[in-house]
Short mmCIF file of C-alpha atoms and ligand atoms in Angstrom, two decimals:
data_model
loop_
_atom_site.label_atom_id
_atom_site.label_comp_id
_atom_site.label_asym_id
_atom_site.label_seq_id
_atom_site.Cartn_x
_atom_site.Cartn_y
_atom_site.Cartn_z
CA MET A 1 100.93 83.68 186.74
CA LYS A 2 101.66 84.09 190.42
CA GLY A 3 101.91 80.54 191.72
CA VAL A 4 102.90 77.06 190.65
CA LEU A 5 101.39 74.00 192.32
CA PHE A 6 103.69 71.04 191.97
CA ASP A 7 102.86 67.38 192.21
CA LEU A 8 105.82 65.43 193.61
CA ASP A 9 105.83 61.71 192.78
CA GLY A 10 106.59 61.27 189.08
CA VAL A 11 107.12 65.00 188.49
CA ILE A 12 109.93 66.10 190.79
CA ALA A 13 111.41 62.63 191.33
CA ASP A 14 110.73 59.20 189.93
CA THR A 15 109.25 57.93 193.20
CA SER A 16 106.03 56.75 191.55
CA ILE A 17 108.01 53.70 190.45
CA TYR A 18 108.87 52.96 194.10
CA HIS A 19 105.22 53.30 195.13
CA PHE A 20 104.19 50.61 192.68
CA GLN A 21 107.16 48.38 193.56
CA ALA A 22 106.07 48.55 197.20
CA TRP A 23 102.46 47.66 196.32
CA ARG A 24 103.67 44.78 194.15
CA LYS A 25 105.77 43.35 196.99
CA LEU A 26 102.90 43.68 199.49
CA ILE A 27 100.41 41.82 197.29
CA LYS A 28 102.93 39.13 196.37
CA ASP A 29 103.95 38.56 200.02
CA HIS A 30 100.41 38.42 201.40
CA PHE A 31 98.29 36.99 198.60
CA SER A 32 100.83 35.40 196.21
CA LEU A 33 99.40 37.46 193.35
CA ASN A 34 101.06 39.62 190.69
CA LEU A 35 99.72 43.14 190.31
CA PRO A 36 98.97 43.95 186.66
CA ASN A 37 100.66 47.05 185.18
CA GLU A 38 97.33 48.72 184.47
CA LEU A 39 96.93 49.37 188.19
CA GLU A 40 99.94 51.66 188.19
CA GLN A 41 98.15 54.58 186.49
CA GLN A 42 95.01 53.93 188.59
CA THR A 43 96.98 54.37 191.82
CA LYS A 44 99.01 57.37 190.65
CA GLY A 45 98.15 60.54 192.53
CA VAL A 46 95.68 58.63 194.69
CA SER A 47 96.11 58.51 198.51
CA ARG A 48 97.61 55.47 200.24
CA ALA A 49 94.23 54.26 201.52
CA ASP A 50 92.41 54.87 198.23
CA SER A 51 95.20 53.08 196.33
CA LEU A 52 94.90 50.04 198.60
CA LYS A 53 91.11 50.07 198.21
CA ALA A 54 91.47 50.16 194.41
CA ILE A 55 93.98 47.28 194.45
CA LEU A 56 91.92 45.05 196.77
CA ASN A 57 88.80 45.85 194.82
CA PHE A 58 90.49 44.94 191.54
CA LEU A 59 91.70 41.63 193.01
CA ASN A 60 88.35 40.94 194.68
CA ILE A 61 89.92 40.63 198.11
CA ASN A 62 88.09 41.50 201.33
CA VAL A 63 90.03 42.33 204.48
CA SER A 64 89.12 43.48 207.98
CA LYS A 65 89.67 47.10 209.03
CA GLU A 66 92.68 46.04 211.12
CA GLN A 67 94.22 44.08 208.27
CA PHE A 68 93.67 47.03 205.95
CA GLU A 69 95.55 49.36 208.31
CA GLN A 70 98.32 46.81 208.71
CA LEU A 71 98.70 46.34 204.93
CA ALA A 72 98.86 50.12 204.36
CA ALA A 73 101.50 50.48 207.09
CA GLU A 74 103.57 47.63 205.67
CA LYS A 75 103.46 49.14 202.17
CA ASN A 76 104.71 52.41 203.61
CA GLN A 77 107.60 50.66 205.39
CA THR A 78 108.73 49.07 202.13
CA TYR A 79 108.30 52.39 200.32
CA GLN A 80 110.34 54.26 202.93
CA LYS A 81 113.14 51.69 202.62
CA LEU A 82 113.22 52.40 198.87
CA LEU A 83 113.42 56.13 199.66
CA ASN A 84 116.50 55.64 201.84
CA ASN A 85 118.92 56.05 198.98
CA LEU A 86 117.23 59.12 197.48
CA THR A 87 119.63 62.05 196.87
CA PRO A 88 119.50 65.32 194.87
CA LYS A 89 120.77 63.24 191.90
CA ASP A 90 117.27 61.74 191.75
CA ILE A 91 115.62 65.04 190.85
CA LEU A 92 114.15 64.41 187.39
CA PRO A 93 115.79 66.13 184.38
CA GLY A 94 114.64 69.72 183.77
CA ILE A 95 113.03 70.18 187.20
CA GLN A 96 115.77 72.17 188.92
CA LYS A 97 115.96 74.57 185.98
CA LEU A 98 112.18 74.97 185.90
CA ILE A 99 112.12 75.67 189.65
CA ASN A 100 114.84 78.29 189.20
CA ASP A 101 112.94 79.89 186.31
CA PHE A 102 109.73 80.15 188.37
CA LYS A 103 111.65 81.67 191.26
CA SER A 104 113.46 84.22 189.11
CA HIS A 105 110.05 85.36 187.78
CA ASP A 106 108.70 85.73 191.35
CA VAL A 107 106.25 82.87 190.91
CA LYS A 108 105.62 81.25 194.30
CA LEU A 109 106.06 77.48 194.65
CA SER A 110 103.65 75.28 196.56
CA LEU A 111 103.57 71.50 196.82
CA ALA A 112 100.25 69.74 196.16
CA SER A 113 101.21 66.11 196.70
CA ALA A 114 98.92 63.41 198.08
CA SER A 115 101.90 61.88 199.82
CA LEU A 116 102.43 62.04 203.57
CA ASN A 117 106.10 61.36 202.79
CA ALA A 118 106.43 64.57 200.74
CA PRO A 119 108.31 66.67 203.36
CA LEU A 120 110.82 63.83 203.86
CA ILE A 121 111.35 63.47 200.10
CA LEU A 122 111.87 67.22 199.55
CA GLU A 123 114.47 67.19 202.35
CA LYS A 124 116.29 64.26 200.76
CA LEU A 125 116.30 66.00 197.38
CA ASP A 126 117.53 69.20 199.06
CA LEU A 127 114.57 71.12 197.60
CA ARG A 128 112.69 72.05 200.79
CA GLN A 129 114.02 75.63 200.82
CA ASP A 130 112.79 76.21 197.24
CA PHE A 131 109.15 75.74 198.25
CA ASP A 132 107.11 78.50 199.87
CA ALA A 133 104.55 75.98 201.14
CA ILE A 134 103.66 72.29 201.34
CA ALA A 135 99.95 71.48 201.49
CA ASN A 136 99.25 68.77 204.07
CA PRO A 137 97.04 66.00 202.63
CA ASN A 138 95.78 65.28 206.16
CA GLU A 139 94.24 68.73 206.27
CA VAL A 140 92.03 68.38 203.20
CA LYS A 141 88.75 66.53 202.96
CA LEU A 142 89.00 64.79 199.61
CA GLY A 143 91.96 63.37 197.71
CA LYS A 144 92.69 63.77 193.98
CA PRO A 145 90.73 63.83 191.59
CA ALA A 146 88.92 66.28 193.92
CA PRO A 147 90.50 69.76 193.76
CA ASP A 148 91.04 70.11 197.54
CA ILE A 149 94.83 69.66 197.75
CA PHE A 150 95.42 72.14 194.90
CA LEU A 151 93.05 74.69 196.47
CA GLN A 152 94.89 74.27 199.78
CA ALA A 153 98.31 74.59 198.09
CA ALA A 154 97.20 77.86 196.41
CA LYS A 155 95.74 79.18 199.66
CA GLU A 156 98.98 78.57 201.50
CA ILE A 157 100.89 80.88 199.15
CA ASP A 158 98.02 83.37 199.23
CA VAL A 159 97.36 83.16 195.48
CA GLN A 160 94.02 82.63 193.71
CA PRO A 161 93.82 79.20 192.01
CA LYS A 162 93.12 80.94 188.67
CA ASP A 163 96.49 82.69 188.97
CA CYS A 164 98.27 79.33 189.34
CA VAL A 165 99.45 76.58 187.08
CA GLY A 166 99.57 72.98 188.33
CA ILE A 167 102.00 70.31 187.15
CA GLU A 168 101.00 66.65 187.24
CA ASP A 169 101.80 63.20 185.83
CA SER A 170 98.54 61.48 186.82
CA ILE A 171 95.02 61.47 185.40
CA ALA A 172 93.56 62.04 188.90
CA GLY A 173 95.90 65.01 189.36
CA ILE A 174 95.06 66.66 186.02
CA ASN A 175 91.34 66.36 186.83
CA ALA A 176 92.01 67.88 190.26
CA ILE A 177 93.87 70.88 188.76
CA ASN A 178 91.12 71.46 186.19
CA SER A 179 88.46 71.35 188.92
CA ALA A 180 90.50 73.78 191.05
CA GLY A 181 90.42 76.30 188.18
CA SER A 182 94.19 76.40 187.68
CA LEU A 183 95.92 75.74 184.36
CA SER A 184 96.81 72.04 184.11
CA ILE A 185 100.20 71.06 182.77
CA GLY A 186 100.71 67.35 182.16
CA VAL A 187 103.92 65.39 182.00
CA GLY A 188 103.36 62.13 180.16
CA GLU A 189 101.50 60.53 177.31
CA LYS A 190 98.74 62.16 175.29
CA GLU A 191 96.54 59.06 175.40
CA GLU A 192 96.47 59.18 179.20
CA LEU A 193 96.66 62.88 180.03
CA ASN A 194 94.31 64.15 177.32
CA LYS A 195 92.61 66.56 179.72
CA ALA A 196 95.81 68.50 180.39
CA LYS A 197 95.68 72.03 178.92
CA LEU A 198 99.38 71.83 178.05
CA LEU A 199 101.35 68.61 177.76
CA PHE A 200 105.05 67.80 177.82
CA PRO A 201 106.21 64.23 177.07
CA THR A 202 108.86 64.21 179.83
CA THR A 203 110.10 66.53 182.59
CA ALA A 204 113.14 67.34 180.42
CA ASP A 205 110.73 68.99 177.95
CA LEU A 206 109.13 71.31 180.54
CA ASN A 207 109.71 74.88 179.44
CA TYR A 208 109.00 78.05 181.43
CA SER A 209 108.28 80.30 178.41
CA GLN A 210 105.76 77.87 176.95
CA ILE A 211 104.03 77.55 180.31
CA GLU A 212 103.86 81.32 180.72
CA MET A 213 102.50 81.75 177.20
CA ALA A 214 99.81 79.11 177.76
CA TRP A 215 98.80 80.78 181.02
CA GLU A 216 98.60 84.23 179.34
CA GLN A 217 96.41 82.80 176.56
CA ALA A 218 94.13 80.97 178.98
CA SER A 219 93.67 84.00 181.22
CA ALA A 220 92.99 86.28 178.21
CA LYS A 221 90.23 83.88 177.14
CA LEU A 222 88.77 83.99 180.65
CA ASP A 223 88.86 87.82 180.66
CA ASN A 224 87.01 87.94 177.31
CA PHE A 225 84.42 85.56 178.67
CA GLU A 226 83.81 87.70 181.78
C1 BG6 B 1 100.97 60.23 195.47
C2 BG6 B 1 101.38 59.01 194.66
O1 BG6 B 1 101.84 61.28 195.20
O2 BG6 B 1 101.03 59.93 196.86
C3 BG6 B 1 100.48 57.83 195.02
O3 BG6 B 1 101.25 59.31 193.28
C4 BG6 B 1 100.54 57.59 196.53
O4 BG6 B 1 100.92 56.69 194.30
C5 BG6 B 1 100.16 58.87 197.27
O5 BG6 B 1 99.63 56.55 196.88
C6 BG6 B 1 100.26 58.72 198.79
O6 BG6 B 1 101.60 58.59 199.16
P1 BG6 B 1 102.11 58.15 200.60
O7 BG6 B 1 103.59 58.42 200.53
O8 BG6 B 1 101.43 59.03 201.62
O9 BG6 B 1 101.78 56.72 200.79
MG1 MG B 2 102.43 62.15 190.55
#
Protein backbone atom coordinates (compact mmCIF):
# COMPACT_ATOMS: atom_id res chain seq x y z
CA MET A 1 0.00 0.00 0.00
CA LYS A 2 1.77 3.10 -1.25
CA GLY A 3 -0.99 5.68 -1.54
CA VAL A 4 -4.29 6.68 0.00
CA LEU A 5 -6.89 8.58 -2.03
CA PHE A 6 -9.16 10.53 0.26
CA ASP A 7 -12.62 11.83 -0.42
CA LEU A 8 -13.24 15.07 1.50
CA ASP A 9 -16.90 15.91 2.09
CA GLY A 10 -18.35 13.48 4.63
CA VAL A 11 -15.01 11.74 5.23
CA ILE A 12 -12.58 14.39 6.44
CA ALA A 13 -15.21 16.88 7.59
CA ASP A 14 -18.97 16.85 7.86
CA THR A 15 -19.40 19.31 4.98
CA SER A 16 -21.79 17.03 3.08
CA ILE A 17 -24.48 18.27 5.48
CA TYR A 18 -23.73 21.87 4.41
CA HIS A 19 -23.96 20.92 0.72
CA PHE A 20 -27.47 19.59 1.19
CA GLN A 21 -28.51 22.53 3.40
CA ALA A 22 -27.41 24.87 0.61
CA TRP A 23 -29.37 22.91 -2.03
CA ARG A 24 -32.43 22.89 0.24
CA LYS A 25 -32.30 26.67 0.67
CA LEU A 26 -31.86 27.25 -3.08
CA ILE A 27 -34.87 25.13 -4.04
CA LYS A 28 -37.03 26.62 -1.29
CA ASP A 29 -36.11 30.21 -2.23
CA HIS A 30 -36.62 29.78 -5.98
CA PHE A 31 -39.36 27.18 -6.32
CA SER A 32 -41.00 27.06 -2.85
CA LEU A 33 -40.40 23.30 -2.73
CA ASN A 34 -38.91 21.06 -0.05
CA LEU A 35 -36.14 18.73 -1.16
CA PRO A 36 -36.78 15.15 0.01
CA ASN A 37 -34.03 13.48 2.09
CA GLU A 38 -33.54 10.74 -0.49
CA LEU A 39 -31.81 13.26 -2.75
CA GLU A 40 -29.00 13.69 -0.25
CA GLN A 41 -27.32 10.35 -1.05
CA GLN A 42 -27.97 10.87 -4.79
CA THR A 43 -26.04 14.15 -4.75
CA LYS A 44 -23.19 12.91 -2.53
CA GLY A 45 -19.88 12.74 -4.35
CA VAL A 46 -21.50 14.13 -7.49
CA SER A 47 -20.25 17.41 -9.05
CA ARG A 48 -22.10 20.70 -8.51
CA ALA A 49 -23.59 20.70 -12.02
CA ASP A 50 -24.55 17.01 -11.95
CA SER A 51 -26.15 17.47 -8.51
CA LEU A 52 -28.24 20.38 -9.79
CA LYS A 53 -29.25 18.36 -12.86
CA ALA A 54 -30.34 15.45 -10.63
CA ILE A 55 -32.35 17.77 -8.37
CA LEU A 56 -34.12 19.60 -11.22
CA ASN A 57 -34.77 16.33 -12.96
CA PHE A 58 -36.29 14.84 -9.81
CA LEU A 59 -38.53 17.89 -9.37
CA ASN A 60 -39.41 18.00 -13.07
CA ILE A 61 -38.19 21.57 -13.44
CA ASN A 62 -36.77 22.96 -16.68
CA VAL A 63 -34.50 26.00 -16.64
CA SER A 64 -32.52 27.92 -19.24
CA LYS A 65 -28.74 27.54 -19.44
CA GLU A 66 -28.29 30.98 -17.87
CA GLN A 67 -30.66 30.19 -15.02
CA PHE A 68 -28.86 26.90 -14.44
CA GLU A 69 -25.51 28.68 -14.11
CA GLN A 70 -27.04 31.27 -11.82
CA LEU A 71 -28.63 28.63 -9.57
CA ALA A 72 -25.33 26.71 -9.30
CA ALA A 73 -23.47 29.93 -8.41
CA GLU A 74 -26.05 30.88 -5.79
CA LYS A 75 -25.85 27.43 -4.18
CA ASN A 76 -22.09 27.81 -3.97
CA GLN A 77 -22.41 31.23 -2.31
CA THR A 78 -24.68 29.78 0.38
CA TYR A 79 -22.34 26.80 0.79
CA GLN A 80 -19.28 29.03 1.15
CA LYS A 81 -21.07 31.09 3.83
CA LEU A 82 -21.64 27.85 5.76
CA LEU A 83 -17.93 27.05 5.38
CA ASN A 84 -16.92 30.37 6.95
CA ASN A 85 -16.91 29.01 10.46
CA LEU A 86 -15.01 25.81 9.64
CA THR A 87 -11.96 25.22 11.89
CA PRO A 88 -9.67 22.24 12.66
CA LYS A 89 -12.24 21.29 15.33
CA ASP A 90 -14.49 20.21 12.46
CA ILE A 91 -12.17 17.41 11.35
CA LEU A 92 -14.24 14.25 11.86
CA PRO A 93 -13.26 11.89 14.73
CA GLY A 94 -10.47 9.44 13.90
CA ILE A 95 -9.30 11.26 10.76
CA GLN A 96 -6.26 13.05 12.16
CA LYS A 97 -4.99 9.82 13.71
CA LEU A 98 -5.55 7.90 10.48
CA ILE A 99 -3.69 10.58 8.50
CA ASN A 100 -0.80 10.39 10.97
CA ASP A 101 -0.74 6.57 10.72
CA PHE A 102 -0.59 6.68 6.90
CA LYS A 103 2.21 9.23 7.03
CA SER A 104 4.26 7.29 9.57
CA HIS A 105 4.05 4.24 7.26
CA ASP A 106 5.24 6.32 4.28
CA VAL A 107 1.91 6.05 2.51
CA LYS A 108 1.40 9.12 0.31
CA LEU A 109 -1.83 11.12 0.68
CA SER A 110 -3.78 12.46 -2.27
CA LEU A 111 -7.17 14.15 -2.32
CA ALA A 112 -9.78 12.85 -4.77
CA SER A 113 -12.69 15.18 -4.06
CA ALA A 114 -15.25 16.35 -6.62
CA SER A 115 -15.36 19.69 -4.87
CA LEU A 116 -13.86 22.85 -6.31
CA ASN A 117 -13.86 24.16 -2.73
CA ALA A 118 -11.52 21.37 -1.55
CA PRO A 119 -8.29 23.45 -1.34
CA LEU A 120 -10.12 26.11 0.69
CA ILE A 121 -11.56 23.50 3.07
CA LEU A 122 -8.20 21.78 3.63
CA GLU A 123 -6.68 25.19 4.46
CA LYS A 124 -9.45 25.93 6.95
CA LEU A 125 -8.98 22.53 8.60
CA ASP A 126 -5.20 23.12 8.68
CA LEU A 127 -4.63 19.86 6.78
CA ARG A 128 -3.19 21.18 3.52
CA GLN A 129 0.42 20.35 4.50
CA ASP A 130 -0.53 16.71 5.22
CA PHE A 131 -1.49 16.08 1.59
CA ASP A 132 1.08 15.33 -1.11
CA ALA A 133 -1.42 16.23 -3.84
CA ILE A 134 -4.93 17.48 -4.56
CA ALA A 135 -6.50 16.26 -7.80
CA ASN A 136 -8.30 19.10 -9.59
CA PRO A 137 -11.83 18.08 -10.65
CA ASN A 138 -11.62 20.62 -13.49
CA GLU A 139 -8.79 18.62 -15.02
CA VAL A 140 -10.66 15.33 -15.36
CA LYS A 141 -13.20 14.41 -17.98
CA LEU A 142 -15.84 12.56 -16.00
CA GLY A 143 -17.06 12.95 -12.43
CA LYS A 144 -17.76 10.14 -9.93
CA PRO A 145 -18.95 7.34 -10.42
CA ALA A 146 -16.38 7.39 -13.26
CA PRO A 147 -12.88 6.56 -11.96
CA ASP A 148 -11.19 9.67 -13.42
CA ILE A 149 -10.63 11.72 -10.24
CA PHE A 150 -9.16 8.71 -8.39
CA LEU A 151 -6.87 7.87 -11.34
CA GLN A 152 -5.72 11.50 -11.40
CA ALA A 153 -5.18 11.56 -7.62
CA ALA A 154 -3.01 8.40 -7.86
CA LYS A 155 -1.08 9.80 -10.82
CA GLU A 156 -0.25 12.96 -8.93
CA ILE A 157 1.53 11.01 -6.20
CA ASP A 158 3.15 8.78 -8.81
CA VAL A 159 1.57 5.58 -7.47
CA GLN A 160 -0.30 2.89 -9.44
CA PRO A 161 -4.04 2.83 -8.60
CA LYS A 162 -3.72 -0.85 -7.59
CA ASP A 163 -1.23 0.19 -4.91
CA CYS A 164 -3.74 2.64 -3.43
CA VAL A 165 -6.72 2.49 -1.15
CA GLY A 166 -9.57 5.00 -1.53
CA ILE A 167 -11.82 6.22 1.28
CA GLU A 168 -15.37 7.33 0.52
CA ASP A 169 -18.79 7.96 2.07
CA SER A 170 -20.82 7.99 -1.17
CA ILE A 171 -22.14 5.29 -3.49
CA ALA A 172 -20.81 7.18 -6.54
CA GLY A 173 -17.39 7.40 -4.88
CA ILE A 174 -17.18 3.69 -3.99
CA ASN A 175 -18.08 2.79 -7.58
CA ALA A 176 -15.40 5.21 -8.81
CA ILE A 177 -12.71 3.64 -6.57
CA ASN A 178 -13.68 0.12 -7.67
CA SER A 179 -13.51 1.15 -11.33
CA ALA A 180 -10.11 2.77 -10.75
CA GLY A 181 -8.77 -0.57 -9.48
CA SER A 182 -7.94 0.68 -5.98
CA LEU A 183 -9.23 -0.93 -2.78
CA SER A 184 -12.48 0.77 -1.74
CA ILE A 185 -13.01 1.62 1.90
CA GLY A 186 -16.48 2.87 2.81
CA VAL A 187 -17.56 4.97 5.74
CA GLY A 188 -21.27 4.58 6.32
CA GLU A 189 -24.12 2.12 6.23
CA LYS A 190 -23.96 -1.39 4.81
CA GLU A 191 -27.27 -1.03 2.98
CA GLU A 192 -25.93 1.92 1.00
CA LEU A 193 -22.23 1.17 0.58
CA ASN A 194 -22.52 -2.56 -0.12
CA LYS A 195 -19.94 -2.38 -2.91
CA ALA A 196 -17.18 -1.20 -0.56
CA LYS A 197 -14.47 -3.86 -0.08
CA LEU A 198 -14.06 -2.82 3.55
CA LEU A 199 -16.63 -0.86 5.53
CA PHE A 200 -16.47 1.17 8.73
CA PRO A 201 -19.70 2.54 10.25
CA THR A 202 -18.17 5.93 11.14
CA THR A 203 -14.85 7.75 10.71
CA ALA A 204 -14.10 7.05 14.40
CA ASP A 205 -13.98 3.34 13.51
CA LEU A 206 -11.40 3.75 10.72
CA ASN A 207 -8.35 1.69 11.62
CA TYR A 208 -4.97 1.67 9.88
CA SER A 209 -4.08 -1.97 10.69
CA GLN A 210 -7.39 -3.28 9.36
CA ILE A 211 -6.99 -1.25 6.18
CA GLU A 212 -3.45 -2.52 5.67
CA MET A 213 -4.54 -6.11 6.26
CA ALA A 214 -7.41 -5.80 3.77
CA TRP A 215 -5.05 -4.34 1.18
CA GLU A 216 -2.49 -7.15 1.71
CA GLN A 217 -5.24 -9.77 1.29
CA ALA A 218 -6.66 -8.13 -1.83
CA SER A 219 -3.26 -7.78 -3.48
CA ALA A 220 -2.34 -11.41 -2.64
CA LYS A 221 -5.54 -12.52 -4.38
CA LEU A 222 -4.62 -10.42 -7.41
CA ASP A 223 -1.10 -11.93 -7.50
CA ASN A 224 -2.54 -15.48 -7.41
CA PHE A 225 -4.88 -14.59 -10.22
CA GLU A 226 -2.05 -13.25 -12.41
C1 LIG B 1 -18.53 16.47 -3.40
C2 LIG B 1 -19.81 16.50 -2.59
O1 LIG B 1 -17.45 16.23 -2.56
O2 LIG B 1 -18.33 17.73 -4.04
C3 LIG B 1 -20.98 16.87 -3.49
O3 LIG B 1 -20.02 15.22 -2.02
C4 LIG B 1 -20.69 18.19 -4.20
O4 LIG B 1 -22.15 16.96 -2.70
C5 LIG B 1 -19.37 18.10 -4.96
O5 LIG B 1 -21.74 18.49 -5.11
C6 LIG B 1 -18.98 19.42 -5.63
O6 LIG B 1 -18.66 20.37 -4.66
P1 LIG B 1 -18.46 21.92 -4.93
O7 LIG B 1 -17.88 22.42 -3.62
O8 LIG B 1 -17.48 22.07 -6.06
O9 LIG B 1 -19.78 22.50 -5.25
MG1 LIG C 1 -18.05 12.44 0.26
